[in-house]
Amino acid sequence: MPFRFVHTADLHLDSPIASLALRNAELAELVRGATRRTLERIVDLAISEEADALVVAGDLYDGAQTSMSTALFLVAQMRRLQAAGIRVFIIRGNHDAQSQITRELTFPDNVHVFDGRGRPVKAGMLANGREVHMHGISFGQPHAPASLLPSYRAPVADAINIGLMHTSLAGSARHDNYAPASIADLAAHGFDYWALGHIHQRAVHMERPFVVMPGIPQGRDINEAGSKSVTLVTIDEEGTFSLDERFLAIAAFERVTVDIAGIEEWQAMLRAVRQQLAQAKHDVHADHLVCRLTLAGTTPLAWRLQRDQDLLAAELQAVADGIGGCWIESVELAVGRAIEERSGEDVGALAELGAIIERDILPTHAYRTELRETLTGLMAQLPREVRDLLGADEEGEEALLALVSARGAAEILPKLASGGDGETA
């Protein structure tokens, strides 16, 4: 019989869904429960595939937010695996190290949580008698600025060796630097498979040996867009590895842009949206599609779309409801109305006004100060986690101010261009 295991990481159980907190309550509830339901599916997969082990390469929890309810749910899932004779091997990641209950939780006997000593554990045996050993090192603190690789022991001789590591590898623009390690150094250590965690995008970095980052199994917001998965690994009697990507997520986030350039009728715009959303839903590997929808292009509808955004949002969600399992997280407009529709005199005046706004208003200290004061007042009324989405640091705040300025300038000209016929455009 082969040795089989499911490799996952970064479940972030019960992670707060800050990006949906101010929007559709039903959608927020769906996504809030998605991490738990995805873990249930991971356990279902391990049982149905008669896996020997479940390997979790860090960040089961989501830091200090974790409740005892989360822990009890996790233990219940581990007991399901225990009843099926499936072992579980876990390392603690940076978020687990922040959890207040991580060290208080008592798992059933089938679960092995690695400490910081790197001692290998026999996980099973191939049909020819060759042993399979797991190696892992957990984070003791939320930060690990130095490589953990020197703490891993040498491979067990004449055995299959699998290493669990929570690492940012050589660095990732969207992830903090944790336990850095190069792929070349991992390969040189002598293990047959590196089961990594921390970076939320799946990647098979190398095949001899295998160096695999499974990615997050359930995205939590639009910044974790795309279909998410776990990796089912089979090791045959000859020690050959085969990998099978399995999609288990409840919901997938996607950015969907619909080009409505030249569309003149509201219903035609809705039909274009319906067609593109239906295709996106068909292509995604999840029960639900959660979209950040952008309408783009030069269209006579620009003024109405800007004016009637509440109606637009309601009708777009109705379109999504008709598709089934489709949700609109938010709607963004990147539309304009062709200035060429106006007379030559009007075109010249609007073009000149646009130049004045860009040259003489947007860069001024007075304008930036007033805009910043408005943003400060808004921030004070928002929950802290939502503030971080708008601007986690000074650089992010500056980028937000620049975006707001540019969009405001872009939106005012089409409204002026619509003139007196805006109500019926």
Steps between C-alpha positions, in 0.01 A plus 500: 500500500623855430538763770259791449465832675310826458720810514341830601587817693368844593140412578471805733192350664225752579703787358298825528364613165569871531455576130137387511409650836322802354327326210265209436437327833403168340820499293708588804350206687571265209866594483540516878405133526695396191827419680326250727309337217819475295677320785207259517550432129872445551419240765240346267764476226755332728240245610357428154848461348607277790798725562758404757554854622391862493794744495436860611793734442397776738235763570200291589394796710478870425697642789357664809142500363464124548225394743453180696211423263755485217720265702214266583397486135858415403522221758173353370647481150816336631287239673331419169843428358593296805192282451613438141854406609656810342792674670544877501831687499495871581752780534411834655538804276529866588124541552480186714776641720279804569204289609418502870365144497757329276691346789191432710328284237509123553483303177410130469786248479509493119624862487867587528591867539871556441693708750817697432745209526453351153479138613372275216191283547428174320176552309461167322655245272486409131406150389868412453578586861654841434407743778351848461616766747362848566721791611370834624579806710233727646522872557545577868449874446297700247819609322777285354745730322767230457491175304375192683674262262813452716275365776365216285675169550659297224277266298434159651711253301325265256165670565263744333547836672234771499573843648237746622604867502314829536709742296491802272777331294713771338232762564162595358369849432164426665629302800717593796845346525488185714762226536660582164650212303608459140362220286858390424579466871181302561588265215851453630379389844413156366127466569276348232209743542478842662145573619503878528256760627464879544468633144138484394559432131554138392833415336700186428848651514693181428432133429829327593461537789147634514474847654130582522311803629133389498356849542205595714214248456228765544549862395372761741479818292567641155875509566490118514324467167481191284426132550663354813597142573682239704752246372443124518838323491554133420831318551518164324707194592797631299499829691357695205283801588186603313302814578130567450360850551152489659267801511294504818422870563148611577546840335747649254569871462557648154541841341272515199516791253218546249572721200183698426659739252239623254203341680213749504216315675483404869359153424775436247753583770335248735509233228872557448558465874288184518697336221837571657395404852355171376829418329700591811273282716543210257879532510546521877574195718269580792134487597472878508659780299552831680575778251645844516333625185639784290305663218738663256494691174366811332122483495199736487387325821790646699300774667213273598737237636672762716174654617300182567760284669251369758267380224795363305624296796154353563444404137846351463445281806166394351691393188744306718213338692356379169827320422507328840790476742620839382548810714602860436742608773526854362460695178762734360446738210769582248265653246491827314286672242668602178562874499486481121120473532494867591550792267849619414465798736388275788785255436755777521352636823485158667851412392626829640313442826652154528848643455434765766381237748802279437756782493375764742272326753597139570866571589429795734571482871156640586318232299711218643452632855122515463491153347717361780275656766197337337676164498604539866139567599384193308771279654396601850154354442618164365607184688876461519518198270310691231734799536793274415330405173484867400859573599714292733786753502593847376591369156166324467315813609682708239408247232135516607498881485652492152239247385210701642629817333545335163159332508324817609655697217415225251136486611419873500571556131253236368232649726568847362512358146151350543361851545123536518435161340648309794162384625424312180846405375 
